[in-house]
Amino acid sequence: MMLSGFKLSKTSLATIATLLLVLMWLIGNGNVNTAKVEFTPVIEQFSECPTQGGNLGATLIVFVNAEPLAKNLAQTLCQDPVVIKQFGQVRAVWNHSEDQVLQYVGKGIADLTLVKENLMAAIRGESTYGYRVVAAYPDYSAYLISMREKPQIDKAYLLGKRIGLLDYPTSRSGHIIPIGMFKELNLSLDSLQITYANSHTELRNLLISGKVDIISSYWQQDRDEAILSRNYITPIEQQVSGSKWYLKMETNNIDLFCAVQRTLIQMAKDENSGYFSRLTPEPDCQVSP
C-alpha cells in the first residue's frame, strides 16, 4: 500500500512538471496573454455631507432616481437641526436601475426614498422595514405625445413610428405603461423603432429635434404648453399613482419624521415645475408642544 501511494505521488509530480513546462513554452512564444486582468468597479453615484453633529457613526441614507435631487436634498438635510442631532452625515444615492432600487429599498438600506407605491407594496417594505409615507405627489395621466398629429393607439400606426421611451423600467408613464400597451396590441419590442432616453426632459428634446415621432410621458402643464400642443396627445392611462416619499420608521422617531417632511415640502415649494411643487404631507406632521 505504501509503495502504491509513492508511485501515485511520483506520477502526480511528473504531470505537474509537464504542465509547467508547457505553460512556460506558451508564454515564451507569446501564446498566453500575461496582461493583468482588471475588473471594472461598480461606481456608486452619491453625494455626501457632514452634519457637524456629534453622532459620527450614524449616516442618514437617501435613495432617489435623479442626481440634482440627491445633491440638493443631501445639502438641505445636513443643515437640519434634528438631523444634526441624530446623524454624523447624510449620504444621498441616485440611480434609476431596478436592481439598485431593489438593493436599497428591497433590503431596507435606504432610510429615506422616493419610489412608486406599487413597488413598495411588492417588496412589502412597510411591514418588513417599517417604511412610512412622509409625502406624496398627485396622481397623473400617461400620454403618447407627438409634435404634429394626434397619436393613435393602433398596431399598424405604431409600427411605422419612431418611439421615445425612458431607459429605466421603474418609470410608469415613460416605460411600464407604454410597454404594457404594446403587449396588448401584440407588438413585440423588436418590431418597433424605440429610442431610449435618460429623463422626461431628454424625451422632449428627442421629440422637438425630430429624432423620434412619439414619446410616452406625462403632461407638464406649466412647461409643455409652450413647446407642445394638447391637440397632439393621446391618453394611455388616465390615473397613474404618483411617487411617494417613504421614511424607515423602525422606531417611532417622530422628530426625524417631521424634520424630513418639513424639508421635502419646502423643497417642493421652491421647485419650478407645477407638478413636482404639488407635494402633500401624508399625514401632516403634528409636532407636540
PDB file of C-alpha atoms in Angstrom:
ATOM      1  CA  MET A   1       0.000   0.000   0.000  1.00  0.00           C
ATOM      2  CA  MET A   2       2.852   2.382   0.811  1.00  0.00           C
ATOM      3  CA  LEU A   3       4.613   1.580  -2.483  1.00  0.00           C
ATOM      4  CA  SER A   4       1.399   2.212  -4.428  1.00  0.00           C
ATOM      5  CA  GLY A   5       0.942   5.582  -2.742  1.00  0.00           C
ATOM      6  CA  PHE A   6       4.552   6.530  -3.550  1.00  0.00           C
ATOM      7  CA  LYS A   7       4.068   5.711  -7.216  1.00  0.00           C
ATOM      8  CA  LEU A   8       0.923   7.810  -7.354  1.00  0.00           C
ATOM      9  CA  SER A   9       2.766  10.765  -5.856  1.00  0.00           C
ATOM     10  CA  LYS A  10       5.570  10.487  -8.395  1.00  0.00           C
ATOM     11  CA  THR A  11       3.043  10.372 -11.222  1.00  0.00           C
ATOM     12  CA  SER A  12       1.296  13.489  -9.941  1.00  0.00           C
ATOM     13  CA  LEU A  13       4.568  15.356  -9.649  1.00  0.00           C
ATOM     14  CA  ALA A  14       5.546  14.376 -13.157  1.00  0.00           C
ATOM     15  CA  THR A  15       2.208  15.600 -14.507  1.00  0.00           C
ATOM     16  CA  ILE A  16       2.539  18.952 -12.760  1.00  0.00           C
ATOM     17  CA  ALA A  17       6.086  19.383 -14.020  1.00  0.00           C
ATOM     18  CA  THR A  18       4.959  18.671 -17.570  1.00  0.00           C
ATOM     19  CA  LEU A  19       2.142  21.224 -17.338  1.00  0.00           C
ATOM     20  CA  LEU A  20       4.548  23.868 -16.034  1.00  0.00           C
ATOM     21  CA  LEU A  21       6.936  23.243 -18.907  1.00  0.00           C
ATOM     22  CA  VAL A  22       4.107  23.578 -21.430  1.00  0.00           C
ATOM     23  CA  LEU A  23       2.910  26.789 -19.808  1.00  0.00           C
ATOM     24  CA  MET A  24       6.417  28.281 -19.847  1.00  0.00           C
ATOM     25  CA  TRP A  25       6.777  27.372 -23.522  1.00  0.00           C
ATOM     26  CA  LEU A  26       3.443  29.030 -24.358  1.00  0.00           C
ATOM     27  CA  ILE A  27       4.423  32.193 -22.520  1.00  0.00           C
ATOM     28  CA  GLY A  28       7.773  32.263 -24.256  1.00  0.00           C
ATOM     29  CA  ASN A  29       6.099  32.056 -27.628  1.00  0.00           C
ATOM     30  CA  GLY A  30       3.561  34.757 -26.843  1.00  0.00           C
ATOM     31  CA  ASN A  31       0.542  32.426 -26.844  1.00  0.00           C
ATOM     32  CA  VAL A  32      -0.618  33.377 -23.388  1.00  0.00           C
ATOM     33  CA  ASN A  33      -1.837  36.875 -22.596  1.00  0.00           C
ATOM     34  CA  THR A  34       0.006  37.823 -19.433  1.00  0.00           C
ATOM     35  CA  ALA A  35      -1.654  41.227 -19.138  1.00  0.00           C
ATOM     36  CA  LYS A  36      -3.230  41.887 -15.788  1.00  0.00           C
ATOM     37  CA  VAL A  37      -6.948  41.261 -15.755  1.00  0.00           C
ATOM     38  CA  GLU A  38      -8.783  44.313 -14.459  1.00  0.00           C
ATOM     39  CA  PHE A  39     -12.346  44.308 -13.275  1.00  0.00           C
ATOM     40  CA  THR A  40     -14.459  47.403 -13.796  1.00  0.00           C
ATOM     41  CA  PRO A  41     -15.526  48.618 -10.366  1.00  0.00           C
ATOM     42  CA  VAL A  42     -19.158  49.332  -9.642  1.00  0.00           C
ATOM     43  CA  ILE A  43     -19.341  53.117  -9.368  1.00  0.00           C
ATOM     44  CA  GLU A  44     -21.791  54.262  -6.756  1.00  0.00           C
ATOM     45  CA  GLN A  45     -23.193  57.693  -7.534  1.00  0.00           C
ATOM     46  CA  PHE A  46     -23.802  59.619  -4.347  1.00  0.00           C
ATOM     47  CA  SER A  47     -23.484  62.958  -2.627  1.00  0.00           C
ATOM     48  CA  GLU A  48     -22.352  63.027   0.979  1.00  0.00           C
ATOM     49  CA  CYS A  49     -22.002  65.810   3.516  1.00  0.00           C
ATOM     50  CA  PRO A  50     -21.191  66.051   7.241  1.00  0.00           C
ATOM     51  CA  THR A  51     -23.808  67.423   9.614  1.00  0.00           C
ATOM     52  CA  GLN A  52     -21.286  68.786  12.132  1.00  0.00           C
ATOM     53  CA  GLY A  53     -23.171  66.737  14.722  1.00  0.00           C
ATOM     54  CA  GLY A  54     -21.651  64.511  17.379  1.00  0.00           C
ATOM     55  CA  ASN A  55     -23.033  61.150  16.243  1.00  0.00           C
ATOM     56  CA  LEU A  56     -20.326  60.491  13.636  1.00  0.00           C
ATOM     57  CA  GLY A  57     -21.104  56.785  13.389  1.00  0.00           C
ATOM     58  CA  ALA A  58     -24.691  57.320  12.167  1.00  0.00           C
ATOM     59  CA  THR A  59     -25.430  58.010   8.470  1.00  0.00           C
ATOM     60  CA  LEU A  60     -28.810  59.020   7.063  1.00  0.00           C
ATOM     61  CA  ILE A  61     -29.060  57.225   3.717  1.00  0.00           C
ATOM     62  CA  VAL A  62     -31.288  58.660   0.977  1.00  0.00           C
ATOM     63  CA  PHE A  63     -32.064  56.884  -2.296  1.00  0.00           C
ATOM     64  CA  VAL A  64     -33.606  58.711  -5.287  1.00  0.00           C
ATOM     65  CA  ASN A  65     -33.503  58.458  -9.087  1.00  0.00           C
ATOM     66  CA  ALA A  66     -32.029  61.846 -10.021  1.00  0.00           C
ATOM     67  CA  GLU A  67     -28.660  63.465  -9.341  1.00  0.00           C
ATOM     68  CA  PRO A  68     -29.828  67.103  -8.837  1.00  0.00           C
ATOM     69  CA  LEU A  69     -32.465  65.993  -6.347  1.00  0.00           C
ATOM     70  CA  ALA A  70     -29.974  63.843  -4.437  1.00  0.00           C
ATOM     71  CA  LYS A  71     -27.405  66.619  -4.133  1.00  0.00           C
ATOM     72  CA  ASN A  72     -29.935  69.276  -3.146  1.00  0.00           C
ATOM     73  CA  LEU A  73     -31.609  67.036  -0.584  1.00  0.00           C
ATOM     74  CA  ALA A  74     -28.322  65.956   0.993  1.00  0.00           C
ATOM     75  CA  GLN A  75     -27.156  69.533   1.498  1.00  0.00           C
ATOM     76  CA  THR A  76     -30.528  70.621   2.890  1.00  0.00           C
ATOM     77  CA  LEU A  77     -30.828  67.724   5.343  1.00  0.00           C
ATOM     78  CA  CYS A  78     -27.250  68.254   6.566  1.00  0.00           C
ATOM     79  CA  GLN A  79     -28.325  71.666   7.841  1.00  0.00           C
ATOM     80  CA  ASP A  80     -31.489  70.499   9.603  1.00  0.00           C
ATOM     81  CA  PRO A  81     -31.229  70.742  13.435  1.00  0.00           C
ATOM     82  CA  VAL A  82     -32.869  67.346  14.029  1.00  0.00           C
ATOM     83  CA  VAL A  83     -30.656  65.590  11.507  1.00  0.00           C
ATOM     84  CA  ILE A  84     -27.589  67.263  13.053  1.00  0.00           C
ATOM     85  CA  LYS A  85     -28.561  65.872  16.459  1.00  0.00           C
ATOM     86  CA  GLN A  86     -29.130  62.330  15.247  1.00  0.00           C
ATOM     87  CA  PHE A  87     -26.620  61.786  12.413  1.00  0.00           C
ATOM     88  CA  GLY A  88     -23.000  62.498  11.618  1.00  0.00           C
ATOM     89  CA  GLN A  89     -23.506  62.612   7.858  1.00  0.00           C
ATOM     90  CA  VAL A  90     -26.077  62.326   5.090  1.00  0.00           C
ATOM     91  CA  ARG A  91     -25.452  60.188   2.019  1.00  0.00           C
ATOM     92  CA  ALA A  92     -27.831  60.633  -0.931  1.00  0.00           C
ATOM     93  CA  VAL A  93     -27.503  57.959  -3.624  1.00  0.00           C
ATOM     94  CA  TRP A  94     -29.049  58.349  -7.075  1.00  0.00           C
ATOM     95  CA  ASN A  95     -29.779  55.555  -9.516  1.00  0.00           C
ATOM     96  CA  HIS A  96     -32.809  54.560 -11.621  1.00  0.00           C
ATOM     97  CA  SER A  97     -31.698  50.944 -12.143  1.00  0.00           C
ATOM     98  CA  GLU A  98     -34.344  48.493 -10.964  1.00  0.00           C
ATOM     99  CA  ASP A  99     -31.597  46.336  -9.442  1.00  0.00           C
ATOM    100  CA  GLN A 100     -30.370  49.263  -7.365  1.00  0.00           C
ATOM    101  CA  VAL A 101     -33.897  50.147  -6.268  1.00  0.00           C
ATOM    102  CA  LEU A 102     -34.352  46.577  -5.033  1.00  0.00           C
ATOM    103  CA  GLN A 103     -30.929  46.687  -3.393  1.00  0.00           C
ATOM    104  CA  TYR A 104     -31.521  49.879  -1.418  1.00  0.00           C
ATOM    105  CA  VAL A 105     -35.247  49.668  -0.780  1.00  0.00           C
ATOM    106  CA  GLY A 106     -35.884  45.925  -1.043  1.00  0.00           C
ATOM    107  CA  LYS A 107     -33.188  45.251   1.549  1.00  0.00           C
ATOM    108  CA  GLY A 108     -34.066  48.203   3.758  1.00  0.00           C
ATOM    109  CA  ILE A 109     -30.739  50.009   3.275  1.00  0.00           C
ATOM    110  CA  ALA A 110     -32.284  53.396   2.497  1.00  0.00           C
ATOM    111  CA  ASP A 111     -33.660  55.444   5.380  1.00  0.00           C
ATOM    112  CA  LEU A 112     -35.477  57.849   3.049  1.00  0.00           C
ATOM    113  CA  THR A 113     -36.525  57.022  -0.506  1.00  0.00           C
ATOM    114  CA  LEU A 114     -38.746  58.200  -3.343  1.00  0.00           C
ATOM    115  CA  VAL A 115     -40.480  55.247  -5.038  1.00  0.00           C
ATOM    116  CA  LYS A 116     -43.784  54.161  -6.519  1.00  0.00           C
ATOM    117  CA  GLU A 117     -46.419  52.775  -4.176  1.00  0.00           C
ATOM    118  CA  ASN A 118     -46.735  49.566  -6.193  1.00  0.00           C
ATOM    119  CA  LEU A 119     -43.007  48.867  -5.816  1.00  0.00           C
ATOM    120  CA  MET A 120     -43.105  49.425  -2.071  1.00  0.00           C
ATOM    121  CA  ALA A 121     -46.098  47.090  -1.862  1.00  0.00           C
ATOM    122  CA  ALA A 122     -44.338  44.445  -3.956  1.00  0.00           C
ATOM    123  CA  ILE A 123     -41.334  44.285  -1.636  1.00  0.00           C
ATOM    124  CA  ARG A 124     -43.524  44.617   1.486  1.00  0.00           C
ATOM    125  CA  GLY A 125     -41.333  47.441   2.675  1.00  0.00           C
ATOM    126  CA  GLU A 126     -43.869  48.851   5.112  1.00  0.00           C
ATOM    127  CA  SER A 127     -44.347  45.613   7.046  1.00  0.00           C
ATOM    128  CA  THR A 128     -40.752  44.370   6.717  1.00  0.00           C
ATOM    129  CA  TYR A 129     -38.735  47.526   7.403  1.00  0.00           C
ATOM    130  CA  GLY A 130     -41.295  49.950   8.802  1.00  0.00           C
ATOM    131  CA  TYR A 131     -41.322  52.357   5.852  1.00  0.00           C
ATOM    132  CA  ARG A 132     -43.988  55.038   6.277  1.00  0.00           C
ATOM    133  CA  VAL A 133     -45.271  57.568   3.766  1.00  0.00           C
ATOM    134  CA  VAL A 134     -43.951  61.045   4.523  1.00  0.00           C
ATOM    135  CA  ALA A 135     -45.287  62.905   1.484  1.00  0.00           C
ATOM    136  CA  ALA A 136     -46.826  62.093  -1.908  1.00  0.00           C
ATOM    137  CA  TYR A 137     -47.076  63.565  -5.378  1.00  0.00           C
ATOM    138  CA  PRO A 138     -50.528  63.674  -7.011  1.00  0.00           C
ATOM    139  CA  ASP A 139     -51.842  61.102  -9.459  1.00  0.00           C
ATOM    140  CA  TYR A 140     -51.350  61.893 -13.137  1.00  0.00           C
ATOM    141  CA  SER A 141     -52.080  60.543 -16.629  1.00  0.00           C
ATOM    142  CA  ALA A 142     -49.730  58.859 -19.093  1.00  0.00           C
ATOM    143  CA  TYR A 143     -49.837  60.024 -22.723  1.00  0.00           C
ATOM    144  CA  LEU A 144     -48.469  59.375 -26.158  1.00  0.00           C
ATOM    145  CA  ILE A 145     -47.213  62.791 -27.263  1.00  0.00           C
ATOM    146  CA  SER A 146     -46.429  63.941 -30.798  1.00  0.00           C
ATOM    147  CA  MET A 147     -45.477  67.218 -32.470  1.00  0.00           C
ATOM    148  CA  ARG A 148     -47.828  67.496 -35.475  1.00  0.00           C
ATOM    149  CA  GLU A 149     -50.570  64.865 -35.189  1.00  0.00           C
ATOM    150  CA  LYS A 150     -52.665  63.146 -32.579  1.00  0.00           C
ATOM    151  CA  PRO A 151     -51.106  59.721 -31.880  1.00  0.00           C
ATOM    152  CA  GLN A 152     -53.237  56.614 -32.392  1.00  0.00           C
ATOM    153  CA  ILE A 153     -53.257  53.551 -30.179  1.00  0.00           C
ATOM    154  CA  ASP A 154     -53.217  51.249 -33.164  1.00  0.00           C
ATOM    155  CA  LYS A 155     -50.856  48.440 -34.163  1.00  0.00           C
ATOM    156  CA  ALA A 156     -50.440  49.456 -37.807  1.00  0.00           C
ATOM    157  CA  TYR A 157     -49.954  53.118 -36.856  1.00  0.00           C
ATOM    158  CA  LEU A 158     -47.271  52.449 -34.228  1.00  0.00           C
ATOM    159  CA  LEU A 159     -45.301  50.050 -36.425  1.00  0.00           C
ATOM    160  CA  GLY A 160     -44.194  52.884 -38.651  1.00  0.00           C
ATOM    161  CA  LYS A 161     -43.272  55.343 -35.898  1.00  0.00           C
ATOM    162  CA  ARG A 162     -40.052  56.146 -34.082  1.00  0.00           C
ATOM    163  CA  ILE A 163     -40.927  55.975 -30.388  1.00  0.00           C
ATOM    164  CA  GLY A 164     -39.129  57.502 -27.419  1.00  0.00           C
ATOM    165  CA  LEU A 165     -39.245  55.741 -24.035  1.00  0.00           C
ATOM    166  CA  LEU A 166     -37.365  56.079 -20.780  1.00  0.00           C
ATOM    167  CA  ASP A 167     -34.432  53.778 -20.180  1.00  0.00           C
ATOM    168  CA  TYR A 168     -35.404  52.774 -16.658  1.00  0.00           C
ATOM    169  CA  PRO A 169     -38.064  50.153 -16.036  1.00  0.00           C
ATOM    170  CA  THR A 170     -39.469  51.682 -12.841  1.00  0.00           C
ATOM    171  CA  SER A 171     -40.998  54.675 -14.665  1.00  0.00           C
ATOM    172  CA  ARG A 172     -44.690  54.102 -15.228  1.00  0.00           C
ATOM    173  CA  SER A 173     -45.511  56.803 -17.807  1.00  0.00           C
ATOM    174  CA  GLY A 174     -42.190  56.516 -19.638  1.00  0.00           C
ATOM    175  CA  HIS A 175     -41.714  52.745 -19.633  1.00  0.00           C
ATOM    176  CA  ILE A 176     -44.129  50.393 -17.852  1.00  0.00           C
ATOM    177  CA  ILE A 177     -47.413  51.693 -19.261  1.00  0.00           C
ATOM    178  CA  PRO A 178     -46.370  52.070 -22.937  1.00  0.00           C
ATOM    179  CA  ILE A 179     -44.730  48.625 -22.950  1.00  0.00           C
ATOM    180  CA  GLY A 180     -47.906  47.185 -21.455  1.00  0.00           C
ATOM    181  CA  MET A 181     -49.856  48.878 -24.261  1.00  0.00           C
ATOM    182  CA  PHE A 182     -47.542  47.328 -26.877  1.00  0.00           C
ATOM    183  CA  LYS A 183     -48.178  43.883 -25.411  1.00  0.00           C
ATOM    184  CA  GLU A 184     -51.945  44.420 -25.508  1.00  0.00           C
ATOM    185  CA  LEU A 185     -51.611  45.339 -29.191  1.00  0.00           C
ATOM    186  CA  ASN A 186     -49.496  42.209 -29.813  1.00  0.00           C
ATOM    187  CA  LEU A 187     -46.487  44.349 -30.699  1.00  0.00           C
ATOM    188  CA  SER A 188     -43.066  42.960 -29.826  1.00  0.00           C
ATOM    189  CA  LEU A 189     -40.353  45.449 -28.874  1.00  0.00           C
ATOM    190  CA  ASP A 190     -38.155  44.056 -31.657  1.00  0.00           C
ATOM    191  CA  SER A 191     -40.705  45.162 -34.239  1.00  0.00           C
ATOM    192  CA  LEU A 192     -40.710  48.770 -33.032  1.00  0.00           C
ATOM    193  CA  GLN A 193     -38.267  51.621 -33.602  1.00  0.00           C
ATOM    194  CA  ILE A 194     -37.544  52.587 -29.987  1.00  0.00           C
ATOM    195  CA  THR A 195     -35.057  55.181 -28.758  1.00  0.00           C
ATOM    196  CA  TYR A 196     -34.380  55.257 -25.025  1.00  0.00           C
ATOM    197  CA  ALA A 197     -33.747  58.437 -23.035  1.00  0.00           C
ATOM    198  CA  ASN A 198     -32.486  59.066 -19.510  1.00  0.00           C
ATOM    199  CA  SER A 199     -35.140  61.595 -18.470  1.00  0.00           C
ATOM    200  CA  HIS A 200     -38.515  63.063 -19.427  1.00  0.00           C
ATOM    201  CA  THR A 201     -36.712  66.256 -20.447  1.00  0.00           C
ATOM    202  CA  GLU A 202     -34.478  64.280 -22.789  1.00  0.00           C
ATOM    203  CA  LEU A 203     -37.562  62.607 -24.269  1.00  0.00           C
ATOM    204  CA  ARG A 204     -38.981  66.018 -25.112  1.00  0.00           C
ATOM    205  CA  ASN A 205     -35.698  67.092 -26.674  1.00  0.00           C
ATOM    206  CA  LEU A 206     -35.748  63.994 -28.883  1.00  0.00           C
ATOM    207  CA  LEU A 207     -39.279  64.821 -29.975  1.00  0.00           C
ATOM    208  CA  ILE A 208     -38.664  68.507 -30.666  1.00  0.00           C
ATOM    209  CA  SER A 209     -35.458  67.785 -32.599  1.00  0.00           C
ATOM    210  CA  GLY A 210     -37.286  65.289 -34.830  1.00  0.00           C
ATOM    211  CA  LYS A 211     -35.284  62.267 -33.722  1.00  0.00           C
ATOM    212  CA  VAL A 212     -38.480  60.474 -32.673  1.00  0.00           C
ATOM    213  CA  ASP A 213     -42.108  60.819 -33.783  1.00  0.00           C
ATOM    214  CA  ILE A 214     -43.797  59.969 -30.480  1.00  0.00           C
ATOM    215  CA  ILE A 215     -42.830  59.862 -26.820  1.00  0.00           C
ATOM    216  CA  SER A 216     -44.569  58.358 -23.817  1.00  0.00           C
ATOM    217  CA  SER A 217     -44.670  60.666 -20.805  1.00  0.00           C
ATOM    218  CA  TYR A 218     -46.895  62.718 -18.539  1.00  0.00           C
ATOM    219  CA  TRP A 219     -48.172  66.192 -19.437  1.00  0.00           C
ATOM    220  CA  GLN A 220     -46.323  69.072 -17.761  1.00  0.00           C
ATOM    221  CA  GLN A 221     -48.953  71.794 -17.890  1.00  0.00           C
ATOM    222  CA  ASP A 222     -46.657  74.671 -16.959  1.00  0.00           C
ATOM    223  CA  ARG A 223     -43.892  73.718 -19.417  1.00  0.00           C
ATOM    224  CA  ASP A 224     -45.392  71.695 -22.247  1.00  0.00           C
ATOM    225  CA  GLU A 225     -47.941  74.301 -23.320  1.00  0.00           C
ATOM    226  CA  ALA A 226     -45.076  76.458 -24.601  1.00  0.00           C
ATOM    227  CA  ILE A 227     -43.436  73.769 -26.742  1.00  0.00           C
ATOM    228  CA  LEU A 228     -46.166  71.203 -27.474  1.00  0.00           C
ATOM    229  CA  SER A 229     -49.878  71.088 -28.248  1.00  0.00           C
ATOM    230  CA  ARG A 230     -52.638  69.452 -26.217  1.00  0.00           C
ATOM    231  CA  ASN A 231     -54.301  68.549 -29.517  1.00  0.00           C
ATOM    232  CA  TYR A 232     -51.464  66.103 -30.166  1.00  0.00           C
ATOM    233  CA  ILE A 233     -51.572  63.986 -27.008  1.00  0.00           C
ATOM    234  CA  THR A 234     -53.430  60.706 -26.525  1.00  0.00           C
ATOM    235  CA  PRO A 235     -54.006  59.236 -23.055  1.00  0.00           C
ATOM    236  CA  ILE A 236     -52.795  55.680 -22.455  1.00  0.00           C
ATOM    237  CA  GLU A 237     -53.799  55.522 -18.807  1.00  0.00           C
ATOM    238  CA  GLN A 238     -55.866  58.178 -17.083  1.00  0.00           C
ATOM    239  CA  GLN A 239     -54.917  57.682 -13.440  1.00  0.00           C
ATOM    240  CA  VAL A 240     -51.348  56.775 -12.542  1.00  0.00           C
ATOM    241  CA  SER A 241     -50.392  56.905  -8.886  1.00  0.00           C
ATOM    242  CA  GLY A 242     -47.694  59.450  -8.117  1.00  0.00           C
ATOM    243  CA  SER A 243     -44.415  58.597  -6.421  1.00  0.00           C
ATOM    244  CA  LYS A 244     -44.221  58.769  -2.639  1.00  0.00           C
ATOM    245  CA  TRP A 245     -41.516  59.598  -0.153  1.00  0.00           C
ATOM    246  CA  TYR A 246     -41.005  56.862   2.431  1.00  0.00           C
ATOM    247  CA  LEU A 247     -39.057  57.092   5.683  1.00  0.00           C
ATOM    248  CA  LYS A 248     -37.912  53.974   7.514  1.00  0.00           C
ATOM    249  CA  MET A 249     -39.513  54.132  10.940  1.00  0.00           C
ATOM    250  CA  GLU A 250     -38.257  51.073  12.783  1.00  0.00           C
ATOM    251  CA  THR A 251     -38.568  53.219  15.878  1.00  0.00           C
ATOM    252  CA  ASN A 252     -41.164  55.922  16.384  1.00  0.00           C
ATOM    253  CA  ASN A 253     -38.718  58.706  15.557  1.00  0.00           C
ATOM    254  CA  ILE A 254     -41.313  61.440  15.242  1.00  0.00           C
ATOM    255  CA  ASP A 255     -38.747  64.268  15.374  1.00  0.00           C
ATOM    256  CA  LEU A 256     -36.982  62.889  12.291  1.00  0.00           C
ATOM    257  CA  PHE A 257     -40.293  62.223  10.543  1.00  0.00           C
ATOM    258  CA  CYS A 258     -41.373  65.837  10.997  1.00  0.00           C
ATOM    259  CA  ALA A 259     -37.968  67.224  10.036  1.00  0.00           C
ATOM    260  CA  VAL A 260     -37.841  65.216   6.821  1.00  0.00           C
ATOM    261  CA  GLN A 261     -41.419  66.091   5.925  1.00  0.00           C
ATOM    262  CA  ARG A 262     -40.797  69.781   6.537  1.00  0.00           C
ATOM    263  CA  THR A 263     -37.681  69.684   4.353  1.00  0.00           C
ATOM    264  CA  LEU A 264     -39.419  67.887   1.480  1.00  0.00           C
ATOM    265  CA  ILE A 265     -42.435  70.212   1.479  1.00  0.00           C
ATOM    266  CA  GLN A 266     -40.219  73.312   1.462  1.00  0.00           C
ATOM    267  CA  MET A 267     -38.084  71.944  -1.374  1.00  0.00           C
ATOM    268  CA  ALA A 268     -41.262  71.222  -3.352  1.00  0.00           C
ATOM    269  CA  LYS A 269     -42.454  74.799  -2.906  1.00  0.00           C
ATOM    270  CA  ASP A 270     -39.134  76.009  -4.299  1.00  0.00           C
ATOM    271  CA  GLU A 271     -39.485  73.727  -7.335  1.00  0.00           C
ATOM    272  CA  ASN A 272     -40.245  75.472 -10.632  1.00  0.00           C
ATOM    273  CA  SER A 273     -42.287  72.585 -12.034  1.00  0.00           C
ATOM    274  CA  GLY A 274     -46.017  72.756 -11.381  1.00  0.00           C
ATOM    275  CA  TYR A 275     -46.341  69.002 -10.861  1.00  0.00           C
ATOM    276  CA  PHE A 276     -43.371  68.496  -8.543  1.00  0.00           C
ATOM    277  CA  SER A 277     -44.336  71.504  -6.468  1.00  0.00           C
ATOM    278  CA  ARG A 278     -47.633  69.795  -5.601  1.00  0.00           C
ATOM    279  CA  LEU A 279     -46.216  67.572  -2.873  1.00  0.00           C
ATOM    280  CA  THR A 280     -48.581  66.922   0.017  1.00  0.00           C
ATOM    281  CA  PRO A 281     -47.751  65.606   3.502  1.00  0.00           C
ATOM    282  CA  GLU A 282     -49.214  62.190   4.332  1.00  0.00           C
ATOM    283  CA  PRO A 283     -50.099  62.526   7.119  1.00  0.00           C
ATOM    284  CA  ASP A 284     -49.449  66.123   8.029  1.00  0.00           C
ATOM    285  CA  CYS A 285     -46.935  66.098  10.853  1.00  0.00           C
ATOM    286  CA  GLN A 286     -48.249  67.442  14.112  1.00  0.00           C
ATOM    287  CA  VAL A 287     -45.420  68.309  16.490  1.00  0.00           C
ATOM    288  CA  SER A 288     -46.314  68.138  20.148  1.00  0.00           C
ATOM    289  CA  PRO A 289     -45.775  71.395  22.061  1.00  0.00           C
TER     290      PRO A 289
END
